mmCIF file of C-alpha atoms in Angstrom:
data_model
loop_
_atom_site.group_PDB
_atom_site.id
_atom_site.type_symbol
_atom_site.label_atom_id
_atom_site.label_comp_id
_atom_site.label_asym_id
_atom_site.label_seq_id
_atom_site.Cartn_x
_atom_site.Cartn_y
_atom_site.Cartn_z
ATOM 1 C CA MET A 1 6.772 16.767 -16.013
ATOM 2 C CA ALA A 2 10.068 16.114 -14.269
ATOM 3 C CA ASP A 3 11.063 18.155 -11.224
ATOM 4 C CA PRO A 4 14.836 18.803 -11.370
ATOM 5 C CA THR A 5 15.001 18.982 -7.574
ATOM 6 C CA CYS A 6 13.376 15.547 -7.132
ATOM 7 C CA VAL A 7 15.751 12.639 -6.627
ATOM 8 C CA PHE A 8 13.293 10.157 -8.136
ATOM 9 C CA CYS A 9 12.880 12.310 -11.245
ATOM 10 C CA ARG A 10 16.671 12.374 -11.449
ATOM 11 C CA ILE A 11 16.874 8.576 -11.102
ATOM 12 C CA ILE A 12 14.242 8.222 -13.839
ATOM 13 C CA ALA A 13 16.216 10.634 -16.033
ATOM 14 C CA GLY A 14 19.377 8.564 -15.508
ATOM 15 C CA GLU A 15 21.135 11.369 -13.645
ATOM 16 C CA VAL A 16 21.322 9.444 -10.375
ATOM 17 C CA PRO A 17 22.161 5.730 -10.434
ATOM 18 C CA ALA A 18 19.737 3.072 -9.242
ATOM 19 C CA HIS A 19 19.250 -0.649 -9.641
ATOM 20 C CA PHE A 20 16.242 -0.890 -11.905
ATOM 21 C CA VAL A 21 13.718 -3.689 -11.842
ATOM 22 C CA ILE A 22 11.621 -2.024 -14.568
ATOM 23 C CA ASP A 23 13.389 0.677 -16.561
ATOM 24 C CA GLN A 24 10.907 1.589 -19.258
ATOM 25 C CA GLY A 25 7.317 2.718 -19.617
ATOM 26 C CA ASP A 26 5.219 5.104 -17.582
ATOM 27 C CA VAL A 27 5.756 3.238 -14.319
ATOM 28 C CA LEU A 28 9.253 2.283 -13.214
ATOM 29 C CA ALA A 29 10.658 0.188 -10.409
ATOM 30 C CA PHE A 30 14.053 0.285 -8.744
ATOM 31 C CA LEU A 31 15.596 -0.903 -5.522
ATOM 32 C CA ASP A 32 15.365 1.242 -2.424
ATOM 33 C CA ALA A 33 18.961 2.091 -1.547
ATOM 34 C CA ARG A 34 18.215 1.537 2.155
ATOM 35 C CA PRO A 35 16.116 -1.601 2.085
ATOM 36 C CA LEU A 36 14.068 -2.984 4.878
ATOM 37 C CA PHE A 37 15.123 -6.318 3.413
ATOM 38 C CA PRO A 38 17.125 -6.994 0.239
ATOM 39 C CA GLY A 39 14.812 -6.717 -2.732
ATOM 40 C CA HIS A 40 12.820 -3.811 -1.244
ATOM 41 C CA THR A 41 11.619 -2.179 -4.433
ATOM 42 C CA LEU A 42 10.001 1.191 -5.128
ATOM 43 C CA VAL A 43 7.323 1.444 -7.819
ATOM 44 C CA VAL A 44 7.248 4.999 -9.139
ATOM 45 C CA PRO A 45 5.274 6.733 -11.881
ATOM 46 C CA ARG A 46 7.515 8.471 -14.380
ATOM 47 C CA GLU A 47 5.466 11.619 -14.072
ATOM 48 C CA HIS A 48 6.223 13.761 -11.031
ATOM 49 C CA VAL A 49 3.177 13.523 -8.786
ATOM 50 C CA VAL A 50 3.391 13.736 -5.020
ATOM 51 C CA THR A 51 0.556 11.756 -3.436
ATOM 52 C CA LEU A 52 -1.937 9.072 -4.355
ATOM 53 C CA PRO A 53 -4.928 11.433 -4.212
ATOM 54 C CA GLU A 54 -3.062 13.677 -6.667
ATOM 55 C CA LEU A 55 -2.486 10.823 -9.115
ATOM 56 C CA ALA A 56 -4.793 11.198 -12.103
ATOM 57 C CA PRO A 57 -7.571 8.568 -12.019
ATOM 58 C CA GLU A 58 -6.403 7.026 -15.287
ATOM 59 C CA ARG A 59 -2.922 6.499 -13.796
ATOM 60 C CA VAL A 60 -4.144 4.372 -10.901
ATOM 61 C CA GLU A 61 -4.359 1.183 -12.924
ATOM 62 C CA PRO A 62 -0.857 1.304 -14.449
ATOM 63 C CA VAL A 63 0.787 2.120 -11.129
ATOM 64 C CA PHE A 64 -0.931 -0.646 -9.181
ATOM 65 C CA ALA A 65 -0.781 -3.195 -11.970
ATOM 66 C CA THR A 66 2.985 -2.718 -11.689
ATOM 67 C CA VAL A 67 2.834 -3.007 -7.901
ATOM 68 C CA ARG A 68 0.953 -6.283 -8.303
ATOM 69 C CA ARG A 69 3.509 -7.518 -10.798
ATOM 70 C CA VAL A 70 6.470 -6.582 -8.597
ATOM 71 C CA ALA A 71 4.793 -8.065 -5.505
ATOM 72 C CA ALA A 72 4.639 -11.394 -7.318
ATOM 73 C CA ALA A 73 8.206 -11.066 -8.590
ATOM 74 C CA VAL A 74 9.866 -10.337 -5.245
ATOM 75 C CA VAL A 75 8.313 -13.524 -3.891
ATOM 76 C CA ALA A 76 9.145 -15.671 -6.907
ATOM 77 C CA GLY A 77 12.579 -14.171 -7.528
ATOM 78 C CA LEU A 78 13.789 -14.116 -3.951
ATOM 79 C CA ASP A 79 12.050 -17.197 -2.571
ATOM 80 C CA ALA A 80 10.108 -15.034 -0.137
ATOM 81 C CA ASP A 81 6.901 -16.074 1.631
ATOM 82 C CA GLY A 82 4.948 -12.888 1.042
ATOM 83 C CA SER A 83 5.269 -9.156 0.664
ATOM 84 C CA PHE A 84 4.469 -5.854 2.289
ATOM 85 C CA VAL A 85 3.148 -3.061 0.078
ATOM 86 C CA ALA A 86 3.015 0.472 1.486
ATOM 87 C CA LEU A 87 2.974 4.101 0.591
ATOM 88 C CA ASN A 88 3.084 7.263 2.647
ATOM 89 C CA ASN A 89 1.146 10.341 1.595
ATOM 90 C CA VAL A 90 2.690 13.561 2.971
ATOM 91 C CA VAL A 91 3.446 12.399 6.530
ATOM 92 C CA SER A 92 6.526 10.134 6.634
ATOM 93 C CA GLN A 93 6.889 10.593 2.880
ATOM 94 C CA SER A 94 10.649 10.944 2.558
ATOM 95 C CA VAL A 95 10.664 11.825 -1.146
ATOM 96 C CA PRO A 96 7.796 13.968 -2.472
ATOM 97 C CA HIS A 97 7.295 11.815 -5.571
ATOM 98 C CA LEU A 98 4.718 9.038 -5.256
ATOM 99 C CA HIS A 99 6.433 5.732 -4.534
ATOM 100 C CA VAL A 100 5.006 2.417 -3.474
ATOM 101 C CA HIS A 101 7.250 0.240 -1.347
ATOM 102 C CA VAL A 102 7.152 -3.461 -2.212
ATOM 103 C CA VAL A 103 9.099 -5.425 0.391
ATOM 104 C CA PRO A 104 9.667 -9.180 0.374
ATOM 105 C CA ARG A 105 8.698 -10.788 3.654
ATOM 106 C CA ARG A 106 9.543 -14.115 5.205
ATOM 107 C CA ARG A 107 7.945 -15.859 8.106
ATOM 108 C CA LYS A 108 10.002 -15.211 11.232
ATOM 109 C CA ASP A 109 11.853 -12.372 9.518
ATOM 110 C CA GLY A 110 11.806 -10.454 12.770
ATOM 111 C CA LEU A 111 9.031 -8.036 11.896
ATOM 112 C CA ARG A 112 5.954 -8.761 13.875
ATOM 113 C CA GLY A 113 2.428 -8.572 12.577
ATOM 114 C CA PHE A 114 1.053 -5.187 11.980
ATOM 115 C CA PHE A 115 3.739 -3.213 13.573
ATOM 116 C CA TRP A 116 2.232 -0.227 15.238
ATOM 117 C CA PRO A 117 0.394 0.049 18.520
ATOM 118 C CA ARG A 118 -3.310 -0.172 17.927
ATOM 119 C CA THR A 119 -6.064 1.514 19.824
ATOM 120 C CA ARG A 120 -9.804 1.027 20.281
ATOM 121 C CA TYR A 121 -12.840 3.206 19.825
ATOM 122 C CA ALA A 122 -14.470 4.169 23.117
ATOM 123 C CA ASP A 123 -17.756 2.736 21.893
ATOM 124 C CA GLU A 124 -19.721 1.954 18.749
ATOM 125 C CA ALA A 125 -21.140 5.467 18.600
ATOM 126 C CA GLU A 126 -17.672 6.979 18.422
ATOM 127 C CA ALA A 127 -16.697 4.565 15.629
ATOM 128 C CA GLU A 128 -19.852 5.334 13.691
ATOM 129 C CA ALA A 129 -19.269 9.085 14.014
ATOM 130 C CA VAL A 130 -15.776 8.649 12.583
ATOM 131 C CA ALA A 131 -17.072 6.504 9.710
ATOM 132 C CA ALA A 132 -19.706 9.141 8.950
ATOM 133 C CA ARG A 133 -17.093 11.895 8.717
ATOM 134 C CA ILE A 134 -15.125 9.852 6.181
ATOM 135 C CA ARG A 135 -18.257 8.950 4.206
ATOM 136 C CA GLU A 136 -19.251 12.586 3.971
ATOM 137 C CA ALA A 137 -15.784 13.492 2.684
ATOM 138 C CA LEU A 138 -15.813 10.913 -0.124
ATOM 139 C CA ASP A 139 -15.668 12.301 -3.595
ATOM 140 C CA PRO A 140 -18.362 10.902 -5.860
ATOM 141 C CA ALA A 141 -17.267 7.489 -7.122
ATOM 142 C CA ASP A 142 -17.449 8.603 -10.717
ATOM 143 C CA GLY A 143 -15.786 11.957 -10.008
ATOM 144 C CA MET B 1 -17.459 -16.278 -4.129
ATOM 145 C CA ALA B 2 -17.822 -15.739 -0.390
ATOM 146 C CA ASP B 3 -15.913 -17.902 2.059
ATOM 147 C CA PRO B 4 -18.175 -18.643 5.057
ATOM 148 C CA THR B 5 -15.137 -18.975 7.330
ATOM 149 C CA CYS B 6 -13.788 -15.527 6.373
ATOM 150 C CA VAL B 7 -14.656 -12.685 8.739
ATOM 151 C CA PHE B 8 -14.457 -10.103 5.954
ATOM 152 C CA CYS B 9 -16.835 -12.121 3.781
ATOM 153 C CA ARG B 10 -19.160 -12.239 6.784
ATOM 154 C CA ILE B 11 -18.897 -8.470 7.292
ATOM 155 C CA ILE B 12 -19.658 -7.960 3.608
ATOM 156 C CA ALA B 13 -22.650 -10.310 3.897
ATOM 157 C CA GLY B 14 -23.945 -8.322 6.889
ATOM 158 C CA GLU B 15 -23.457 -11.247 9.272
ATOM 159 C CA VAL B 16 -20.817 -9.460 11.346
ATOM 160 C CA PRO B 17 -21.247 -5.758 12.165
ATOM 161 C CA ALA B 18 -18.853 -3.107 10.940
ATOM 162 C CA HIS B 19 -18.824 0.641 10.453
ATOM 163 C CA PHE B 20 -18.975 1.027 6.717
ATOM 164 C CA VAL B 21 -17.437 3.881 4.777
ATOM 165 C CA ILE B 22 -18.531 2.365 1.445
ATOM 166 C CA ASP B 23 -21.226 -0.298 1.667
ATOM 167 C CA GLN B 24 -22.094 -1.039 -1.927
ATOM 168 C CA GLY B 25 -20.390 -2.079 -5.136
ATOM 169 C CA ASP B 26 -17.565 -4.506 -5.817
ATOM 170 C CA VAL B 27 -15.140 -2.782 -3.455
ATOM 171 C CA LEU B 28 -16.187 -1.945 0.087
ATOM 172 C CA ALA B 29 -14.611 0.013 2.913
ATOM 173 C CA PHE B 30 -15.160 -0.223 6.639
ATOM 174 C CA LEU B 31 -13.351 0.790 9.795
ATOM 175 C CA ASP B 32 -10.696 -1.466 11.247
ATOM 176 C CA ALA B 33 -12.040 -2.428 14.662
ATOM 177 C CA ARG B 34 -8.560 -2.006 16.160
ATOM 178 C CA PRO B 35 -7.351 1.180 14.524
ATOM 179 C CA LEU B 36 -3.854 2.490 14.484
ATOM 180 C CA PHE B 37 -5.577 5.867 14.656
ATOM 181 C CA PRO B 38 -9.304 6.619 14.539
ATOM 182 C CA GLY B 39 -10.471 6.506 10.946
ATOM 183 C CA HIS B 40 -8.179 3.593 10.034
ATOM 184 C CA THR B 41 -10.166 2.101 7.167
ATOM 185 C CA LEU B 42 -9.912 -1.200 5.302
ATOM 186 C CA VAL B 43 -10.623 -1.288 1.571
ATOM 187 C CA VAL B 44 -11.758 -4.778 0.611
ATOM 188 C CA PRO B 45 -12.939 -6.367 -2.630
ATOM 189 C CA ARG B 46 -16.315 -8.034 -2.254
ATOM 190 C CA GLU B 47 -14.950 -11.149 -3.904
ATOM 191 C CA HIS B 48 -12.917 -13.427 -1.643
ATOM 192 C CA VAL B 49 -9.344 -13.222 -2.876
ATOM 193 C CA VAL B 50 -6.355 -13.598 -0.596
ATOM 194 C CA THR B 51 -3.408 -11.624 -1.956
ATOM 195 C CA LEU B 52 -2.701 -8.849 -4.427
ATOM 196 C CA PRO B 53 -0.945 -11.152 -6.910
ATOM 197 C CA GLU B 54 -4.076 -13.332 -6.850
ATOM 198 C CA LEU B 55 -6.350 -10.391 -7.613
ATOM 199 C CA ALA B 56 -7.517 -10.595 -11.234
ATOM 200 C CA PRO B 57 -5.830 -7.915 -13.376
ATOM 201 C CA GLU B 58 -9.151 -6.272 -14.184
ATOM 202 C CA ARG B 59 -9.882 -5.884 -10.465
ATOM 203 C CA VAL B 60 -6.756 -3.847 -9.748
ATOM 204 C CA GLU B 61 -8.230 -0.566 -10.937
ATOM 205 C CA PRO B 62 -11.469 -0.703 -8.921
ATOM 206 C CA VAL B 63 -9.675 -1.689 -5.712
ATOM 207 C CA PHE B 64 -7.028 1.023 -5.915
ATOM 208 C CA ALA B 65 -9.374 3.688 -7.266
ATOM 209 C CA THR B 66 -11.275 3.118 -4.023
ATOM 210 C CA VAL B 67 -8.060 3.257 -2.005
ATOM 211 C CA ARG B 68 -7.248 6.590 -3.654
ATOM 212 C CA ARG B 69 -10.729 7.872 -2.899
ATOM 213 C CA VAL B 70 -10.602 6.779 0.742
ATOM 214 C CA ALA B 71 -7.071 8.174 1.155
ATOM 215 C CA ALA B 72 -8.410 11.584 0.150
ATOM 216 C CA ALA B 73 -11.482 11.229 2.352
ATOM 217 C CA VAL B 74 -9.675 10.329 5.578
ATOM 218 C CA VAL B 75 -7.607 13.494 5.207
ATOM 219 C CA ALA B 76 -10.524 15.740 4.264
ATOM 220 C CA GLY B 77 -13.006 14.197 6.675
ATOM 221 C CA LEU B 78 -10.737 13.967 9.693
ATOM 222 C CA ASP B 79 -8.544 17.030 9.168
ATOM 223 C CA ALA B 80 -5.498 14.812 8.856
ATOM 224 C CA ASP B 81 -2.203 15.837 7.261
ATOM 225 C CA GLY B 82 -1.646 12.726 5.192
ATOM 226 C CA SER B 83 -2.213 9.003 5.088
ATOM 227 C CA PHE B 84 -0.505 5.660 5.221
ATOM 228 C CA VAL B 85 -1.645 2.983 2.772
ATOM 229 C CA ALA B 86 -0.484 -0.597 3.287
ATOM 230 C CA LEU B 87 -1.270 -4.192 2.615
ATOM 231 C CA ASN B 88 0.288 -7.432 3.728
ATOM 232 C CA ASN B 89 0.452 -10.418 1.418
ATOM 233 C CA VAL B 90 0.645 -13.724 3.329
ATOM 234 C CA VAL B 91 3.169 -12.724 6.011
ATOM 235 C CA SER B 92 1.557 -10.538 8.712
ATOM 236 C CA GLN B 93 -1.741 -10.860 6.866
ATOM 237 C CA SER B 94 -4.142 -11.285 9.769
ATOM 238 C CA VAL B 95 -7.229 -12.000 7.664
ATOM 239 C CA PRO B 96 -6.754 -14.027 4.467
ATOM 240 C CA HIS B 97 -8.979 -11.726 2.388
ATOM 241 C CA LEU B 98 -7.197 -8.917 0.565
ATOM 242 C CA HIS B 99 -7.510 -5.681 2.519
ATOM 243 C CA VAL B 100 -5.750 -2.385 2.067
ATOM 244 C CA HIS B 101 -5.215 -0.333 5.211
ATOM 245 C CA VAL B 102 -5.786 3.399 4.786
ATOM 246 C CA VAL B 103 -4.695 5.202 7.934
ATOM 247 C CA PRO B 104 -4.959 8.947 8.552
ATOM 248 C CA ARG B 105 -1.679 10.464 9.676
ATOM 249 C CA ARG B 106 -0.794 13.699 11.382
ATOM 250 C CA ARG B 107 2.541 15.353 11.776
ATOM 251 C CA LYS B 108 3.928 14.541 15.222
ATOM 252 C CA ASP B 109 1.413 11.728 15.647
ATOM 253 C CA GLY B 110 4.064 9.675 17.378
ATOM 254 C CA LEU B 111 4.902 7.370 14.494
ATOM 255 C CA ARG B 112 8.294 8.091 13.126
ATOM 256 C CA GLY B 113 9.219 8.034 9.465
ATOM 257 C CA PHE B 114 9.450 4.696 7.869
ATOM 258 C CA PHE B 115 9.161 2.578 10.887
ATOM 259 C CA TRP B 116 11.314 -0.448 10.455
ATOM 260 C CA PRO B 117 15.052 -0.832 10.768
ATOM 261 C CA ARG B 118 16.657 -0.491 7.386
ATOM 262 C CA THR B 119 19.739 -2.186 6.097
ATOM 263 C CA ARG B 120 22.245 -1.637 3.315
ATOM 264 C CA TYR B 121 23.549 -3.729 0.451
ATOM 265 C CA ALA B 122 27.160 -4.792 0.912
ATOM 266 C CA ASP B 123 28.035 -3.250 -2.436
ATOM 267 C CA GLU B 124 26.566 -2.288 -5.781
ATOM 268 C CA ALA B 125 27.160 -5.759 -7.174
ATOM 269 C CA GLU B 126 25.018 -7.335 -4.471
ATOM 270 C CA ALA B 127 22.233 -4.850 -5.149
ATOM 271 C CA GLU B 128 22.399 -5.454 -8.876
ATOM 272 C CA ALA B 129 22.247 -9.227 -8.368
ATOM 273 C CA VAL B 130 19.109 -8.821 -6.286
ATOM 274 C CA ALA B 131 17.517 -6.532 -8.877
ATOM 275 C CA ALA B 132 18.319 -9.067 -11.580
ATOM 276 C CA ARG B 133 16.588 -11.861 -9.679
ATOM 277 C CA ILE B 134 13.433 -9.756 -9.393
ATOM 278 C CA ARG B 135 13.596 -8.708 -13.050
ATOM 279 C CA GLU B 136 13.880 -12.313 -14.164
ATOM 280 C CA ALA B 137 10.845 -13.243 -12.059
ATOM 281 C CA LEU B 138 8.608 -10.545 -13.570
ATOM 282 C CA ASP B 139 5.638 -11.819 -15.482
ATOM 283 C CA PRO B 140 5.315 -10.256 -18.900
ATOM 284 C CA ALA B 141 3.698 -6.834 -18.566
ATOM 285 C CA ASP B 142 0.799 -7.829 -20.785
ATOM 286 C CA GLY B 143 0.454 -11.241 -19.115
#
């Protein structure tokens, strides 16, 4: 179901221009207009869904099969060395329509390693308590 | 096939300790020892494979179904507002065993928006030329 207020739904409907990498099917891909590097592509399900947890289980495979395919293509097509694949759910999510960033990367491209300051757990007990909270919140695998 | 020199294979084999979120099956999840925020989890296929394009097509669904599940659980289990999901292929890939970062996020957690400097295409023709190079490098969808 398209949301007429959603810019990605409007791109998919052809109402807003974009440079498409994949322009048919249930999962589309087009260039981010403000790329991190040229070739920065967004993989987007046609259906308006906001976050990955809200994506229907049967849609996971088509979305990420396309991500895999585009991740190979940005390297092969742009002579890149690798790629960065990322998605934001809710926080830092600029457009509330699920989109997976696929960004070509090159060695010495000026972006260093994993790019955010990292912390440490105070001790193993703290780490285990955090892991337990996540485990207890897992939906059943076959849910 | 496990790689005895790979730290993630060794974690999976129980030779190196980790705080597991999911400790059985073909796709495992454990805490990153140097989290961006507490609860930063790595989703890792049991099989030693380096990058997403190298992941067998039939493995895409189990890996990302687990990512989806963990992305929901870090929010529910840690009272987060959202999550960041990311993977590095080759460049910035610290461990050469495919791993998807799932990081709980909170509003005002100190990480701003999409976190890297963004650029622009010189004009629409440049963008279209880039999109065309990626399109031409796509493997067939049913490949």
